[in-house]
Every structure is written in C-alpha cells, then in structure tokens.
Amino acid sequence: VITVVRAPRVLEAVFVGTGGKIQVSFDTATNGKGSSMCDGGSLESGQSLLIGSSAECSWATASVLTVALASGATIVPGQSLRIAAGLKTEDGLSDAGVNQTVAVGTAAILELPSFILSGPNQVGSCDSATIEAIGTYPRPVVFAWSADAAASANLTATLAAATGSSVTFPASLLTGATVITAVATNFLGVRSAQVQHTVGLAPTEAPIVSILMAPGPYLVGKDLYATAVAQYSSCASSKGELQFAWTLTEQGVRRAAVLTGTAGEFTIPKRTMGGGNAYGLSVRVGSGSVFATGEASVLATASPLVATIAGGSTRMAAPTVAGRPTLDATQSYDPDTCSPPDPSGASTGCVDGGLVFSWTCKTVPDMFECRTTQLLLAAFPAAGSVTVETDNLELRPSHTGLQMTVTVSKGERQSSASVNVTVVAGGDPTLMVELLVATTTTVAVQHTAAEGSQKAYTWQLGGVGYTGGAVGSADVPTGWSDKQLVLNMWSKSLRDLFTPSGSYTITLLVNGVEGPSLTLKAPSRPSGGTCQTLPLQAMAMVDEIRCTCAGWSSEELPMSFSVRVAGGGWSAPSFQGAIRILLLEGSFSVSGRVTDAAGGEAIAPAETVNVVEATVSRRSNHSLGAGDAAVTALGGALETMAGTGDMGGIITASVLIARGLDTPSSPGNSSASRRLLASSAAYRMRTRRLLAQRLGGGASSVAASPRLGESGLSAAAGLSQTPSEAEPDSADSTVAILNASSLNIGAAAAHAG
C-alpha cells in the first residue's frame, strides 16, 4: 500500500489586530519554525513593496504563519501574497509544496484604533494649545478633529482641516471651556471610539501643563507612570522653578485623595486602584500665585488571573497506586492581590482566599472526558492540589495519557492551565521540571530526580518557537546534563534561535527517552517600525535634533522609546515616539530603542549625526571660544528643564552628552572622533558640572519614578566616567542621583530582567 501525503495548502490569509499583521493559515501542521525576514524567506522574493522591506515572518504554531508588516507596507485587503515553495508537513513525510498565492482578507473581528489625547486643559491668552493623540499605529491612521457646538467658527474650521495625530491652535480661538473630539480611521476603514479632551482659558502668565501617560488599559496589578509636561508661558514675566501638586481621587466617592505627589513625575503603585473603578488624576503647576491645572481620567482594569500547575507542562505517571501524580495549582494568583510566587522559595507566598479551583480530565489523544474503571465520569475536588488516581481510570491501549486542566476563578474572571500526563508502566510521578527563573535575560529550570539515581538525565530544547539551531556553550553555562539548566537569554545569538513571543519546550530526557517537560514563551520583541534621527547635520544647541520612532507593534503594550550614543547608556524612556536630543560638537552614532511592556526590545540601525560648532559674537565683536556658545546654550536649556520639572529631559541630555566627554583613551569608545575630545579638561569639567548640578537637583523626581531608575544610573555612571574631571560639587550631585536611582533598582532590574 502506498500512502500519498499531500503538502500543506494555504487556507486563508487575513489582517488581524489593528492591521499590522497578517495571519496565513494552512490546512495541516507544517515543518515551518522560527522567524526570519519574509521577502525571500517564507514569502517569495519581490514583495517588499507590499509588506515593507523589513517585514518579519514567524510561525506562531506549526499551521499558522504570522507576517509582521514593516514600515512602508502598502498591502490592503484584496491584494495577494505569494507563499514560497518548499513547505512540508510537520513529520516531513510529504513532498515539498509548490509556491502558492492567497488573497488577503480581514478577520471577522478587528481591534479598533486606540489612543489617548494629551494636551493642556488650560492655556493663557498669549499661548497656543497642542493636543496630541498618543497610541500604537502599525500603519498610518487618519484623524478627524472637531469641537463642541459652542466653539468658535474659526476653531471649528481649524480642527476640521487637521488630519494628523496632533492639532495646534491659539488660545484666542477659545471662547471658554471647549471639548475637543478626535476619531481615528485606519487603512482598513475601522474607526476608533470618540476620544475627548477639554481645554479652556488659563490666567495670563500661567504655565502650559499637560499630563503624559501611556495609552491604556491601566491594569490594577501594574505600576502606572505619569509625567507633568510643563512649558513657561510666552507672557511669563519670570521663569522661576515651578511647583507641582498631584492628586489622585476616586470618582463618585467622597473621601480624601487616594494619592498625592510633589515632583514632575508621578507613580501610581500597583494595587493602589480598584478594578473597574474610575479615577481622576490632576496636577496643579505654577509658582507664586499663578497656576494651571492638567487633568486626566483613569479607568482601572482588573488584571487577568494567572493559572499555573507546578512541575511542568508534561508529567509522568504509572497505572498503579504508587504511580499516582499530585498536581499542584496553588501557585496560581491574582496580580491585583498577590505578586508572582518566588520560585526560589525565599519568601512566603501570598495567600488569596478568593481563588476558586476546578479540575477537568480528558484522555489523550481522543480528548474524551475521563472515566473511571466503573465507566463513571471522573470527578476531582475543588481544591488547589489534587491527586490523580491513574490506577482507577479507564485507559485503553490507544491512550497515551491524560490532559488535566485547572480553571482558576475569582468573580467573573477566569484563567486555565493544562498539563499532559503520560501514563506508562514505570512512570515516575515525582519527576518534575521546576521553573526557577524566567526573565528576558535568564531562564533556569531544574529536575527533581533523586541524587544518586543511576539513570541518565539530559536536557533538550524543542517546540515550534525554537528553530533547532546550535546553541553555543557560553549560552548554556550549566551544560545539558546538570540537575539545573540555565539559558543566557540575554545573548543575541541564543535569542535569534527563538520566535519572538513563540512557545518553546524544555524537555528532560531520561535514558534518552522524553520525560517531563516545561513549555515557556520566548522573549517578545517589537517589530515593523523605524527610528529616524533628523537632521543628520546640525549646529550645536541651535538646530533641534529628534529621534522619531514610529510604526512599531508588539503583543505586549504599552511600548516606550529611548535613544543612545554608541558606547553610552540609554536615555530616559518616553511614551512619545519623538525624543529630543541635545548634543555638543562632534560626530555621533545614534540609535533608537523600542521596549515593550514585557521587557522585549528592538534596536533600530544606528545613524551618524554630525554636530558642528555654533559661535555667538560678543558686543566687542570677539567670538566666544570653541564650544563656549554651545555650553552656554546647554546651560540655558538645562535651566529650563529644571524649572519645568523635566527630569527625563535632563537625564537624556546627561546620558548623551556625557558620552561625548569621554577621553579618547577610554575603553569601548566606538563613536567617531570628536573635536570636543581635544578640548581642555576645564571645558569638559564645566560641562560635567552643568549636567551634574541639574541631575542631582532632580533626585526627588528620580526617587518618585521607578521608570527613571535605569536611565538615572546610566547618567550618573556617564558623568563619573573620568574621576579626575569630577569636582566636589559634581561628585555630590552624582551621589544624590545614584542614591535616588538605587531606591528603584529593584524595579529597574525587574524591567531589564
């Protein structure tokens, strides 16, 4: 008998999410694995104009190929993709498939474009208001702006003419408190919900104040960061240091403020708010008797429950009393009540009496409900831990084992986790794979085999999210035969062997036979966008340089953006994709970085920015010395940042400029040569003093915001790189920022893995 195995065929291709990805489904599991550039890879060459030149194709499962569209993609519903030839079935028994063409449609349910509006709620008569829509758009969207019926005709016309993500208008067009409305429409024709923002008139000379936050949802189990973006009024007669007064109140409840703060940065710690409750966030900013207020609404969303079964994704058991496995789901938790369990057991776990457990059992591979040897449906206690009586279950010769599923409930929220139990004579129910560490930088597991066992235990990687490539010994410091397995996920060479966010399996081989295993999720990585720095030729402290990151998408939102000069640290993170860069004279290699909520990051290709000296003439017609004009302008810019509470801007300036102050002999200096490096030590000391003074003065803001911890440390490290150029005052300021950053080192370390 000859059995013909047909090669996989395409079923459909549809846009999913907000249109940044296309999912291609096949009629059977394929041998596709990992991720790679689409054009000339999983797709036929010559389609980069449709999907973007850096579009990435990854196998979410063996039967689903995900095309992450890149910046510049033009494909729309009705156009076709050409799938490359060569695909086989997962077992490799089919012939290699021929190339296939599939028209791209849209999923039945698509996500609406989502954004928030950030801008001043009050603006003085001599100033203008800029309202910006902040969101994640993998493809360009078109905005429609409007105002309420009481708005002036001129304001209505100004808004109607705008189609971009921001709108600016003078305060003279306001007749009072006015509600501005924005609606976004993406290339699929999907319209967002209306988002509104109220702006009215402020006292003359009042600062222009906006609250900047990441777009929602705002989960109770995660910290929420807000920044007061303040500008001096163009009518201000003096520009002294502004004072900040934050207030978080629960709407509809008569009680004192839930939380207050007095720095430019404001952190709402996780579990401060209640799920489903609405809150009002306001910041009053000003000096003397002149103030303006910025406002934002926050709807707190309950976090998803986390269900987990200890010991691995697959377990072993035997059809005997001694072979009964015990399954423990007590490490499941509600992030709004408890922190994740500590795998090391160094701390006592959080007990949440509100969790309810239920268990179900199915036979594998037919997935029928389990029955006892008396043919009754198998039942299990509603407990966090159960023992499965494998000797009392009806298992036929065709059955390889069981799939046990626990469903964890709390109110209306539910989450489930499953474990496959292989039932075989001699199976050891106590042999498990325990997870010790799982971060973006390190994964560590261990098995529970008894010491002195005569069996041979080795580790093996697999799963659709693993390409099967060779892993270097440096990336597995424990080797493959130790009781523990440690993977250095920080290594790019190792990360490249996994599909971002794809599932992979760590299996324990017992005498060469597959035993228990653990399925994990590979580190995520934003994709599809670009980071562009402009202009590439600029005059120091005269031309405004910005690194703009756009078009990025990720499964883990929100995303933040940062920038660095080669060899230096990263700037303060921003939820806005456009980051202002301050640089003195020299040639700099500048890169943008995008980081998602899970710590996954993508670094855009570096661009070279050449900054030339800008001189200013004195009244005596003698020009300032080399670079003096720029340093003077830098001092003015830092003074404005300090006065308006822009600690993120000060950190960013310190990180970037400090790199340019490194001496030529400092190790790791990969930037191009700079004239600044040949300047006098006194010149460099003056620049360090300027930066350190302003940096240390904002220590309270760094202490108030864990998100600034990592970049604060980078700034302090950069300014202290050359101790001989650190004056006593500068050293004191550096110590202040180090101490403030150290208060948040736990949060910074957790974010970085």
Short mmCIF file of N, CA and C in Angstrom, two decimals, residues 482-584:
data_model
loop_
_atom_site.label_atom_id
_atom_site.label_comp_id
_atom_site.label_asym_id
_atom_site.label_seq_id
_atom_site.Cartn_x
_atom_site.Cartn_y
_atom_site.Cartn_z
N ASP A 482 23.38 18.72 33.61
CA ASP A 482 23.37 19.09 35.02
C ASP A 482 21.95 18.98 35.57
N LYS A 483 21.82 18.99 36.89
CA LYS A 483 20.49 18.99 37.51
C LYS A 483 19.72 20.24 37.13
N GLN A 484 20.44 21.33 36.93
CA GLN A 484 19.83 22.58 36.50
C GLN A 484 20.23 22.90 35.07
N LEU A 485 19.34 23.60 34.37
CA LEU A 485 19.64 24.12 33.04
C LEU A 485 19.45 25.62 33.08
N VAL A 486 20.48 26.36 32.71
CA VAL A 486 20.42 27.82 32.68
C VAL A 486 20.65 28.27 31.25
N LEU A 487 19.74 29.10 30.74
CA LEU A 487 19.86 29.65 29.38
C LEU A 487 20.12 31.14 29.48
N ASN A 488 21.16 31.60 28.81
CA ASN A 488 21.51 33.02 28.80
C ASN A 488 20.71 33.71 27.70
N MET A 489 19.46 34.09 28.02
CA MET A 489 18.58 34.68 27.02
C MET A 489 18.99 36.10 26.64
N TRP A 490 19.96 36.66 27.36
CA TRP A 490 20.47 37.98 27.01
C TRP A 490 21.32 37.91 25.74
N SER A 491 21.84 36.73 25.44
CA SER A 491 22.69 36.54 24.27
C SER A 491 21.87 36.65 22.99
N LYS A 492 22.27 37.53 22.10
CA LYS A 492 21.55 37.70 20.85
C LYS A 492 21.58 36.42 20.02
N SER A 493 22.72 35.72 20.02
CA SER A 493 22.83 34.50 19.23
C SER A 493 21.83 33.45 19.70
N LEU A 494 21.55 33.42 21.01
CA LEU A 494 20.57 32.47 21.53
C LEU A 494 19.15 32.95 21.25
N ARG A 495 18.88 34.23 21.49
CA ARG A 495 17.53 34.76 21.25
C ARG A 495 17.12 34.58 19.79
N ASP A 496 18.09 34.68 18.88
CA ASP A 496 17.78 34.55 17.46
C ASP A 496 17.31 33.14 17.09
N LEU A 497 17.49 32.18 17.99
CA LEU A 497 17.03 30.82 17.73
C LEU A 497 15.57 30.62 18.09
N PHE A 498 14.92 31.67 18.61
CA PHE A 498 13.53 31.55 19.05
C PHE A 498 12.65 32.56 18.30
N THR A 499 11.41 32.17 18.06
CA THR A 499 10.42 33.09 17.52
C THR A 499 10.01 34.04 18.64
N PRO A 500 10.10 35.36 18.44
CA PRO A 500 9.66 36.28 19.49
C PRO A 500 8.22 35.98 19.93
N SER A 501 8.05 35.84 21.23
CA SER A 501 6.76 35.52 21.84
C SER A 501 6.27 34.11 21.48
N GLY A 502 7.08 33.32 20.79
CA GLY A 502 6.69 31.96 20.43
C GLY A 502 6.90 31.01 21.59
N SER A 503 6.22 29.88 21.55
CA SER A 503 6.36 28.89 22.63
C SER A 503 7.47 27.90 22.30
N TYR A 504 8.23 27.55 23.30
CA TYR A 504 9.27 26.53 23.15
C TYR A 504 9.23 25.62 24.37
N THR A 505 9.85 24.46 24.24
CA THR A 505 9.74 23.44 25.28
C THR A 505 11.13 23.02 25.76
N ILE A 506 11.27 22.91 27.08
CA ILE A 506 12.47 22.33 27.69
C ILE A 506 12.07 20.95 28.19
N THR A 507 12.66 19.92 27.60
CA THR A 507 12.29 18.54 27.92
C THR A 507 13.44 17.85 28.64
N LEU A 508 13.11 17.08 29.65
CA LEU A 508 14.09 16.25 30.36
C LEU A 508 14.07 14.85 29.75
N LEU A 509 15.20 14.45 29.20
CA LEU A 509 15.33 13.10 28.65
C LEU A 509 15.82 12.16 29.74
N VAL A 510 15.13 11.02 29.90
CA VAL A 510 15.51 10.02 30.91
C VAL A 510 16.00 8.79 30.16
N ASN A 511 17.31 8.57 30.24
CA ASN A 511 17.94 7.49 29.46
C ASN A 511 17.61 7.64 27.98
N GLY A 512 17.59 8.88 27.52
CA GLY A 512 17.35 9.16 26.12
C GLY A 512 15.90 9.20 25.70
N VAL A 513 14.97 8.94 26.64
CA VAL A 513 13.53 8.92 26.34
C VAL A 513 12.89 10.17 26.93
N GLU A 514 11.98 10.78 26.18
CA GLU A 514 11.34 12.01 26.65
C GLU A 514 10.59 11.78 27.95
N GLY A 515 10.89 12.65 28.93
CA GLY A 515 10.21 12.62 30.21
C GLY A 515 9.39 13.88 30.40
N PRO A 516 9.36 14.43 31.62
CA PRO A 516 8.59 15.66 31.85
C PRO A 516 9.19 16.84 31.09
N SER A 517 8.35 17.82 30.81
CA SER A 517 8.81 18.99 30.06
C SER A 517 8.10 20.23 30.57
N LEU A 518 8.62 21.38 30.16
CA LEU A 518 8.04 22.67 30.53
C LEU A 518 7.98 23.54 29.28
N THR A 519 6.82 24.08 29.00
CA THR A 519 6.64 24.97 27.84
C THR A 519 6.67 26.41 28.31
N LEU A 520 7.50 27.22 27.66
CA LEU A 520 7.67 28.61 28.03
C LEU A 520 7.45 29.50 26.81
N LYS A 521 7.38 30.79 27.07
CA LYS A 521 7.20 31.77 26.00
C LYS A 521 8.51 32.49 25.78
N ALA A 522 8.98 32.55 24.55
CA ALA A 522 10.24 33.23 24.23
C ALA A 522 10.08 34.74 24.44
N PRO A 523 11.19 35.44 24.70
CA PRO A 523 11.11 36.89 24.88
C PRO A 523 10.43 37.56 23.69
N SER A 524 9.60 38.54 24.00
CA SER A 524 8.92 39.30 22.95
C SER A 524 9.90 40.28 22.30
N ARG A 525 9.49 40.86 21.18
CA ARG A 525 10.31 41.86 20.51
C ARG A 525 9.42 42.73 19.63
N PRO A 526 9.41 44.04 19.87
CA PRO A 526 8.66 44.92 18.96
C PRO A 526 9.17 44.77 17.53
N SER A 527 8.28 45.00 16.58
CA SER A 527 8.69 44.81 15.18
C SER A 527 7.96 45.81 14.28
N GLY A 528 8.47 45.92 13.06
CA GLY A 528 7.77 46.62 12.00
C GLY A 528 8.05 48.09 11.84
N GLY A 529 8.69 48.74 12.82
CA GLY A 529 8.84 50.18 12.75
C GLY A 529 10.23 50.66 12.41
N THR A 530 10.40 51.96 12.48
CA THR A 530 11.70 52.60 12.23
C THR A 530 11.95 53.64 13.31
N CYS A 531 13.21 53.98 13.50
CA CYS A 531 13.62 55.11 14.33
C CYS A 531 14.54 55.98 13.48
N GLN A 532 14.13 57.19 13.22
CA GLN A 532 14.87 58.06 12.32
C GLN A 532 15.30 59.32 13.06
N THR A 533 16.59 59.63 12.97
CA THR A 533 17.14 60.82 13.61
C THR A 533 17.36 61.92 12.57
N LEU A 534 16.82 63.09 12.83
CA LEU A 534 16.95 64.23 11.92
C LEU A 534 17.12 65.53 12.70
N PRO A 535 17.89 66.48 12.17
CA PRO A 535 18.70 66.38 10.96
C PRO A 535 20.00 65.63 11.24
N LEU A 536 20.63 65.13 10.21
CA LEU A 536 21.91 64.43 10.37
C LEU A 536 23.08 65.40 10.37
N GLN A 537 22.85 66.64 9.96
CA GLN A 537 23.85 67.71 10.04
C GLN A 537 23.22 68.83 10.85
N ALA A 538 23.84 69.21 11.97
CA ALA A 538 23.21 70.20 12.85
C ALA A 538 24.26 71.08 13.50
N MET A 539 23.84 72.27 13.92
CA MET A 539 24.68 73.16 14.69
C MET A 539 24.39 72.94 16.17
N ALA A 540 25.43 72.84 16.97
CA ALA A 540 25.30 72.52 18.38
C ALA A 540 24.40 73.51 19.09
N MET A 541 23.35 72.99 19.74
CA MET A 541 22.43 73.76 20.56
C MET A 541 21.69 74.85 19.79
N VAL A 542 21.69 74.74 18.47
CA VAL A 542 20.93 75.67 17.65
C VAL A 542 19.82 74.91 16.92
N ASP A 543 20.19 73.88 16.18
CA ASP A 543 19.22 73.06 15.48
C ASP A 543 18.63 72.01 16.43
N GLU A 544 17.34 71.83 16.37
CA GLU A 544 16.69 70.83 17.21
C GLU A 544 16.82 69.46 16.55
N ILE A 545 17.42 68.51 17.26
CA ILE A 545 17.62 67.15 16.76
C ILE A 545 16.60 66.25 17.46
N ARG A 546 15.92 65.42 16.69
CA ARG A 546 14.95 64.49 17.26
C ARG A 546 15.13 63.10 16.67
N CYS A 547 14.97 62.11 17.52
CA CYS A 547 14.91 60.72 17.07
C CYS A 547 13.43 60.32 17.15
N THR A 548 12.83 60.00 16.01
CA THR A 548 11.40 59.69 15.95
C THR A 548 11.21 58.23 15.60
N CYS A 549 10.56 57.49 16.51
CA CYS A 549 10.26 56.07 16.31
C CYS A 549 8.77 55.93 16.01
N ALA A 550 8.43 55.25 14.93
CA ALA A 550 7.03 55.12 14.52
C ALA A 550 6.82 53.79 13.81
N GLY A 551 5.57 53.34 13.79
CA GLY A 551 5.21 52.14 13.04
C GLY A 551 5.49 50.84 13.76
N TRP A 552 5.79 50.90 15.06
CA TRP A 552 6.15 49.68 15.80
C TRP A 552 4.89 48.99 16.34
N SER A 553 4.97 47.68 16.47
CA SER A 553 3.87 46.93 17.07
C SER A 553 4.44 45.85 17.96
N SER A 554 3.66 45.45 18.95
CA SER A 554 4.08 44.41 19.88
C SER A 554 2.84 43.81 20.52
N GLU A 555 2.96 42.55 20.95
CA GLU A 555 1.86 41.92 21.67
C GLU A 555 1.81 42.39 23.12
N GLU A 556 2.88 43.02 23.58
CA GLU A 556 2.95 43.44 24.98
C GLU A 556 2.98 44.97 25.03
N LEU A 557 1.84 45.59 25.31
CA LEU A 557 1.74 47.04 25.36
C LEU A 557 1.60 47.52 26.79
N PRO A 558 2.01 48.78 27.08
CA PRO A 558 2.46 49.80 26.14
C PRO A 558 3.95 49.65 25.80
N MET A 559 4.38 50.41 24.79
CA MET A 559 5.79 50.47 24.42
C MET A 559 6.36 51.81 24.85
N SER A 560 7.66 51.82 25.13
CA SER A 560 8.36 53.07 25.43
C SER A 560 9.56 53.19 24.51
N PHE A 561 10.08 54.40 24.42
CA PHE A 561 11.13 54.70 23.44
C PHE A 561 12.30 55.39 24.13
N SER A 562 13.51 55.08 23.68
CA SER A 562 14.71 55.70 24.24
C SER A 562 15.77 55.78 23.14
N VAL A 563 16.85 56.48 23.44
CA VAL A 563 17.89 56.74 22.44
C VAL A 563 19.25 56.71 23.13
N ARG A 564 20.31 56.43 22.37
CA ARG A 564 21.65 56.46 22.94
C ARG A 564 22.67 56.80 21.86
N VAL A 565 23.82 57.26 22.35
CA VAL A 565 25.01 57.44 21.52
C VAL A 565 25.85 56.19 21.70
N ALA A 566 26.41 55.65 20.63
CA ALA A 566 27.16 54.39 20.68
C ALA A 566 28.15 54.39 21.82
N GLY A 567 28.13 53.33 22.61
CA GLY A 567 29.05 53.18 23.72
C GLY A 567 28.54 53.74 25.02
N GLY A 568 27.43 54.51 24.99
CA GLY A 568 26.88 55.11 26.19
C GLY A 568 25.62 54.40 26.65
N GLY A 569 25.00 54.98 27.69
CA GLY A 569 23.77 54.40 28.22
C GLY A 569 22.56 54.91 27.47
N TRP A 570 21.40 54.36 27.82
CA TRP A 570 20.15 54.74 27.18
C TRP A 570 19.52 55.92 27.90
N SER A 571 18.81 56.73 27.13
CA SER A 571 18.14 57.90 27.67
C SER A 571 16.96 57.49 28.53
N ALA A 572 16.34 58.48 29.17
CA ALA A 572 15.11 58.23 29.92
C ALA A 572 14.04 57.75 28.95
N PRO A 573 13.23 56.75 29.35
CA PRO A 573 12.19 56.25 28.45
C PRO A 573 11.07 57.26 28.29
N SER A 574 10.45 57.25 27.12
CA SER A 574 9.34 58.16 26.84
C SER A 574 8.22 57.38 26.18
N PHE A 575 6.99 57.74 26.51
CA PHE A 575 5.84 57.12 25.85
C PHE A 575 5.53 57.81 24.52
N GLN A 576 6.22 58.90 24.25
CA GLN A 576 6.11 59.57 22.96
C GLN A 576 7.23 59.08 22.05
N GLY A 577 6.92 58.86 20.79
CA GLY A 577 7.91 58.31 19.88
C GLY A 577 8.97 59.30 19.43
N ALA A 578 8.77 60.60 19.67
CA ALA A 578 9.74 61.62 19.26
C ALA A 578 10.52 62.09 20.48
N ILE A 579 11.85 61.88 20.46
CA ILE A 579 12.70 62.21 21.60
C ILE A 579 13.68 63.30 21.19
N ARG A 580 13.71 64.38 21.96
CA ARG A 580 14.62 65.47 21.67
C ARG A 580 16.03 65.08 22.12
N ILE A 581 17.02 65.40 21.28
CA ILE A 581 18.41 65.05 21.55
C ILE A 581 19.23 66.33 21.68
N LEU A 582 20.00 66.43 22.76
CA LEU A 582 20.95 67.52 22.94
C LEU A 582 22.36 66.96 22.78
N LEU A 583 23.12 67.52 21.84
CA LEU A 583 24.49 67.07 21.60
C LEU A 583 25.39 68.29 21.40
N LEU A 584 26.61 68.20 21.91
CA LEU A 584 27.61 69.21 21.62
C LEU A 584 28.38 68.79 20.37
#
